[in-house]
PDB file of C-alpha atoms in Angstrom:
ATOM      1  CA  MET Q   1     -30.541 -23.616  50.215  1.00 50.00           C
ATOM      2  CA  ALA Q   2     -28.837 -21.111  52.200  1.00 50.00           C
ATOM      3  CA  LYS Q   3     -28.888 -17.794  50.731  1.00 51.00           C
ATOM      4  CA  LYS Q   4     -25.612 -15.982  50.858  1.00 53.00           C
ATOM      5  CA  LYS Q   5     -25.723 -12.388  51.522  1.00 53.00           C
ATOM      6  CA  ALA Q   6     -24.402 -10.249  48.537  1.00 55.00           C
ATOM      7  CA  ALA Q   7     -21.762  -8.077  49.477  1.00 56.00           C
ATOM      8  CA  LYS Q   8     -22.862  -4.325  48.421  1.00 61.00           C
ATOM      9  CA  LYS Q   9     -20.126  -2.900  46.453  1.00 65.00           C
ATOM     10  CA  GLU Q  10     -19.895   0.642  46.622  1.00 66.00           C
ATOM     11  CA  VAL Q  11     -19.733   2.322  43.210  1.00 64.00           C
ATOM     12  CA  TYR Q  12     -18.113   5.665  43.068  1.00 61.00           C
ATOM     13  CA  LYS Q  13     -19.614   8.138  40.153  1.00 61.00           C
ATOM     14  CA  GLN Q  14     -18.270  11.014  39.119  1.00 56.00           C
ATOM     15  CA  LEU Q  15     -19.768  14.419  39.762  1.00 57.00           C
ATOM     16  CA  PRO Q  16     -22.757  15.147  37.008  1.00 58.00           C
ATOM     17  CA  LEU Q  17     -20.749  18.039  35.645  1.00 59.00           C
ATOM     18  CA  GLY Q  18     -21.346  16.582  31.953  1.00 58.00           C
ATOM     19  CA  LEU Q  19     -17.693  16.434  31.637  1.00 56.00           C
ATOM     20  CA  LYS Q  20     -15.912  13.001  30.506  1.00 60.00           C
ATOM     21  CA  HIS Q  21     -12.481  14.282  31.390  1.00 59.00           C
ATOM     22  CA  SER Q  22     -11.010  17.064  32.915  1.00 59.00           C
ATOM     23  CA  PHE Q  23     -10.797  20.489  31.438  1.00 58.00           C
ATOM     24  CA  PHE Q  24      -6.746  20.193  32.135  1.00 62.00           C
ATOM     25  CA  ASN Q  25      -6.385  16.990  30.356  1.00 65.00           C
ATOM     26  CA  GLY Q  26      -8.061  18.278  27.260  1.00 66.00           C
ATOM     27  CA  PHE Q  27      -5.856  21.703  27.681  1.00 71.00           C
ATOM     28  CA  LYS Q  28      -2.582  19.345  28.129  1.00 75.00           C
ATOM     29  CA  ASN Q  29      -3.628  17.387  24.884  1.00 76.00           C
ATOM     30  CA  LEU Q  30      -4.034  20.482  22.718  1.00 76.00           C
ATOM     31  CA  GLN Q  31      -0.678  21.970  24.093  1.00 77.00           C
ATOM     32  CA  LYS Q  32       1.070  18.688  23.582  1.00 77.00           C
ATOM     33  CA  LYS Q  33      -0.403  18.515  19.880  1.00 77.00           C
ATOM     34  CA  PHE Q  34       0.931  22.154  19.414  1.00 74.00           C
ATOM     35  CA  PHE Q  35       4.409  21.406  20.590  1.00 72.00           C
ATOM     36  CA  ASP Q  36       4.504  18.351  18.508  1.00 73.00           C
ATOM     37  CA  TRP Q  37       3.570  20.353  15.607  1.00 70.00           C
ATOM     38  CA  PHE Q  38       6.291  23.248  16.625  1.00 67.00           C
ATOM     39  CA  LEU Q  39       8.714  20.523  17.083  1.00 65.00           C
ATOM     40  CA  VAL Q  40       8.536  19.379  13.723  1.00 61.00           C
ATOM     41  CA  PHE Q  41       8.861  22.936  12.320  1.00 59.00           C
ATOM     42  CA  GLU Q  42      11.602  23.651  14.746  1.00 55.00           C
ATOM     43  CA  LEU Q  43      13.598  20.450  13.587  1.00 55.00           C
ATOM     44  CA  HIS Q  44      14.137  21.813  10.131  1.00 64.00           C
ATOM     45  CA  ARG Q  45      17.078  24.138   9.804  1.00 68.00           C
ATOM     46  CA  PHE Q  46      15.329  25.023   6.497  1.00 69.00           C
ATOM     47  CA  ALA Q  47      13.314  27.628   8.120  1.00 70.00           C
ATOM     48  CA  LYS Q  48      15.893  29.187  10.274  1.00 75.00           C
ATOM     49  CA  ASP Q  49      18.335  30.204   7.428  1.00 80.00           C
ATOM     50  CA  LEU Q  50      18.110  33.708   6.672  1.00 84.00           C
ATOM     51  CA  SER Q  51      19.476  33.329   2.988  1.00 88.00           C
ATOM     52  CA  ILE Q  52      16.275  30.970   2.300  1.00 87.00           C
ATOM     53  CA  TRP Q  53      13.881  33.702   3.396  1.00 89.00           C
ATOM     54  CA  LEU Q  54      15.843  36.514   1.633  1.00 92.00           C
ATOM     55  CA  PHE Q  55      15.506  34.602  -1.525  1.00 93.00           C
ATOM     56  CA  PHE Q  56      11.852  33.766  -1.222  1.00 92.00           C
ATOM     57  CA  SER Q  57      11.003  37.118  -0.063  1.00 94.00           C
ATOM     58  CA  ALA Q  58      12.606  38.938  -2.659  1.00 95.00           C
ATOM     59  CA  MET Q  59      10.855  36.728  -5.402  1.00 95.00           C
ATOM     60  CA  PHE Q  60       7.609  37.081  -3.427  1.00 96.00           C
ATOM     61  CA  SER Q  61       7.750  40.754  -3.506  1.00 96.00           C
ATOM     62  CA  LEU Q  62       8.821  40.745  -7.360  1.00 96.00           C
ATOM     63  CA  ILE Q  63       5.570  38.777  -8.136  1.00 96.00           C
ATOM     64  CA  ILE Q  64       3.435  41.283  -6.401  1.00 96.00           C
ATOM     65  CA  TYR Q  65       5.210  43.974  -8.295  1.00 95.00           C
ATOM     66  CA  GLN Q  66       4.348  42.634 -11.486  1.00 94.00           C
ATOM     67  CA  PHE Q  67       0.866  41.987 -10.780  1.00 94.00           C
ATOM     68  CA  ALA Q  68       0.496  45.478  -9.344  1.00 94.00           C
ATOM     69  CA  ILE Q  69       2.128  46.976 -12.443  1.00 93.00           C
ATOM     70  CA  ILE Q  70      -0.139  44.785 -14.771  1.00 91.00           C
ATOM     71  CA  VAL Q  71      -3.178  45.776 -12.938  1.00 91.00           C
ATOM     72  CA  ASN Q  72      -2.674  49.613 -13.065  1.00 91.00           C
ATOM     73  CA  ARG Q  73      -1.595  49.804 -16.460  1.00 88.00           C
ATOM     74  CA  PHE Q  74      -3.633  47.231 -18.327  1.00 85.00           C
ATOM     75  CA  ALA Q  75      -5.906  49.501 -19.418  1.00 86.00           C
ATOM     76  CA  GLN Q  76      -3.325  51.665 -21.286  1.00 88.00           C
ATOM     77  CA  LEU Q  77      -1.872  48.769 -23.049  1.00 82.00           C
ATOM     78  CA  PRO Q  78      -2.710  48.205 -26.659  1.00 82.00           C
ATOM     79  CA  HIS Q  79      -4.535  45.086 -27.796  1.00 82.00           C
ATOM     80  CA  ILE Q  80      -1.228  43.078 -29.167  1.00 78.00           C
ATOM     81  CA  LEU Q  81       1.853  43.113 -27.223  1.00 78.00           C
ATOM     82  CA  PRO Q  82       5.539  41.815 -28.257  1.00 78.00           C
ATOM     83  CA  ILE Q  83       5.450  39.123 -25.310  1.00 74.00           C
ATOM     84  CA  LEU Q  84       7.468  36.810 -27.062  1.00 75.00           C
ATOM     85  CA  GLN Q  85      10.821  38.435 -27.284  1.00 71.00           C
ATOM     86  CA  THR Q  86      13.194  35.782 -28.247  1.00 70.00           C
ATOM     87  CA  VAL Q  87      11.367  34.667 -31.447  1.00 72.00           C
ATOM     88  CA  THR Q  88      12.707  35.972 -34.526  1.00 70.00           C
ATOM     89  CA  ILE Q  89       9.810  36.328 -36.802  1.00 77.00           C
ATOM     90  CA  ASP Q  90       8.267  39.676 -35.842  1.00 73.00           C
ATOM     91  CA  LYS Q  91       4.598  38.223 -36.956  1.00 74.00           C
ATOM     92  CA  ASP Q  92       4.953  35.648 -33.926  1.00 75.00           C
ATOM     93  CA  LYS Q  93       6.188  37.770 -31.334  1.00 75.00           C
ATOM     94  CA  LEU Q  94       2.863  39.471 -30.938  1.00 80.00           C
ATOM     95  CA  LEU Q  95       0.079  38.132 -28.629  1.00 76.00           C
ATOM     96  CA  ARG Q  96      -3.064  39.579 -27.049  1.00 81.00           C
ATOM     97  CA  THR Q  97      -3.005  41.680 -24.038  1.00 82.00           C
ATOM     98  CA  GLU Q  98      -4.390  39.070 -21.846  1.00 85.00           C
ATOM     99  CA  PHE Q  99      -1.168  36.980 -22.114  1.00 85.00           C
ATOM    100  CA  ILE Q 100       0.727  39.453 -20.107  1.00 87.00           C
ATOM    101  CA  TYR Q 101      -0.706  37.653 -17.015  1.00 90.00           C
ATOM    102  CA  ALA Q 102       1.601  34.721 -18.235  1.00 89.00           C
ATOM    103  CA  LEU Q 103       4.893  36.168 -16.882  1.00 90.00           C
ATOM    104  CA  PRO Q 104       3.900  36.621 -13.063  1.00 94.00           C
ATOM    105  CA  ILE Q 105       2.143  33.344 -13.296  1.00 95.00           C
ATOM    106  CA  SER Q 106       5.440  31.729 -14.522  1.00 95.00           C
ATOM    107  CA  CYS Q 107       6.940  33.387 -11.523  1.00 95.00           C
ATOM    108  CA  ALA Q 108       4.744  32.044  -8.964  1.00 96.00           C
ATOM    109  CA  VAL Q 109       5.180  28.667 -10.611  1.00 96.00           C
ATOM    110  CA  ILE Q 110       8.884  29.160 -10.314  1.00 95.00           C
ATOM    111  CA  LEU Q 111       8.584  30.130  -6.849  1.00 94.00           C
ATOM    112  CA  ILE Q 112       6.481  27.269  -5.758  1.00 95.00           C
ATOM    113  CA  LEU Q 113       8.793  24.693  -7.290  1.00 94.00           C
ATOM    114  CA  SER Q 114      11.939  26.381  -6.073  1.00 93.00           C
ATOM    115  CA  TYR Q 115      10.217  26.336  -2.422  1.00 89.00           C
ATOM    116  CA  VAL Q 116       9.208  22.473  -2.915  1.00 88.00           C
ATOM    117  CA  MET Q 117      12.727  21.512  -4.246  1.00 89.00           C
ATOM    118  CA  SER Q 118      14.803  23.524  -1.774  1.00 88.00           C
ATOM    119  CA  TYR Q 119      12.570  21.844   1.144  1.00 82.00           C
ATOM    120  CA  LYS Q 120      13.042  18.534   0.063  1.00 85.00           C
ATOM    121  CA  PHE Q 121      16.897  18.785  -0.782  1.00 86.00           C
ATOM    122  CA  TYR Q 122      18.086  21.574   2.029  1.00 83.00           C
ATOM    123  CA  GLU Q 123      19.460  19.070   4.404  1.00 80.00           C
ATOM    124  CA  ARG Q 124      21.593  17.111   1.832  1.00 86.00           C
ATOM    125  CA  ASN Q 125      22.956  19.713  -0.301  1.00 87.00           C
ATOM    126  CA  LYS Q 126      22.687  23.111   1.382  1.00 86.00           C
ATOM    127  CA  ASP Q 127      24.990  24.964  -1.230  1.00 89.00           C
ATOM    128  CA  LEU Q 128      23.356  23.384  -4.205  1.00 91.00           C
ATOM    129  CA  VAL Q 129      19.980  24.718  -2.913  1.00 90.00           C
ATOM    130  CA  LEU Q 130      21.131  28.103  -2.386  1.00 91.00           C
ATOM    131  CA  TYR Q 131      22.639  28.344  -5.856  1.00 94.00           C
ATOM    132  CA  PHE Q 132      19.127  27.149  -7.000  1.00 93.00           C
ATOM    133  CA  LEU Q 133      17.331  29.830  -5.130  1.00 93.00           C
ATOM    134  CA  LEU Q 134      19.700  32.196  -6.628  1.00 95.00           C
ATOM    135  CA  ILE Q 135      19.092  31.342  -9.956  1.00 96.00           C
ATOM    136  CA  SER Q 136      15.310  31.383  -9.367  1.00 95.00           C
ATOM    137  CA  THR Q 137      15.632  34.266  -8.012  1.00 95.00           C
ATOM    138  CA  ILE Q 138      17.778  35.801 -10.876  1.00 96.00           C
ATOM    139  CA  THR Q 139      15.187  34.195 -13.323  1.00 95.00           C
ATOM    140  CA  THR Q 140      12.468  36.280 -11.419  1.00 96.00           C
ATOM    141  CA  VAL Q 141      14.477  39.510 -11.803  1.00 96.00           C
ATOM    142  CA  VAL Q 142      14.816  39.025 -15.620  1.00 94.00           C
ATOM    143  CA  ILE Q 143      11.035  38.383 -16.207  1.00 93.00           C
ATOM    144  CA  THR Q 144      10.331  41.489 -14.153  1.00 94.00           C
ATOM    145  CA  ILE Q 145      12.554  43.344 -16.186  1.00 94.00           C
ATOM    146  CA  SER Q 146      11.053  42.262 -19.595  1.00 90.00           C
ATOM    147  CA  LEU Q 147       7.690  42.960 -18.294  1.00 90.00           C
ATOM    148  CA  LEU Q 148       8.756  46.645 -17.519  1.00 91.00           C
ATOM    149  CA  LYS Q 149      10.378  46.598 -21.012  1.00 89.00           C
ATOM    150  CA  ILE Q 150       7.117  45.495 -22.580  1.00 85.00           C
ATOM    151  CA  ILE Q 151       4.922  47.519 -20.698  1.00 86.00           C
ATOM    152  CA  GLY Q 152       7.051  50.631 -20.532  1.00 78.00           C
TER     153      GLY Q 152
END
């Protein structure tokens, strides 16, 4: 049997730096992920509309104002407050002072629901979303005024 000489193959090895990929490849992948995320945000006209930001910032600032008023004046409040103002029986209007936190919490729920609904329906019905946000902002203003009436 004739033995054939096996041709030696040259194997190129990567330098032993402990890196599997180049630093620039990892940087490019990170940059691509960031720009893909930013592109999704940029595609929505929802985020660019000034009136949307105006309504949300007004509602958010009123909620913060409600919490600030309650925290500052909570120690001075009586133990029972007329929180339920639309009830006709006087006995049922009165609730404990801790229930005063229900007003800003309800405003926060209105804010979250209006954000979700407006984000979902903005592309199809922009005018309807703006009316919905206007009504939500007016509701938050009315709740703030009723809170000032109760505390003041």
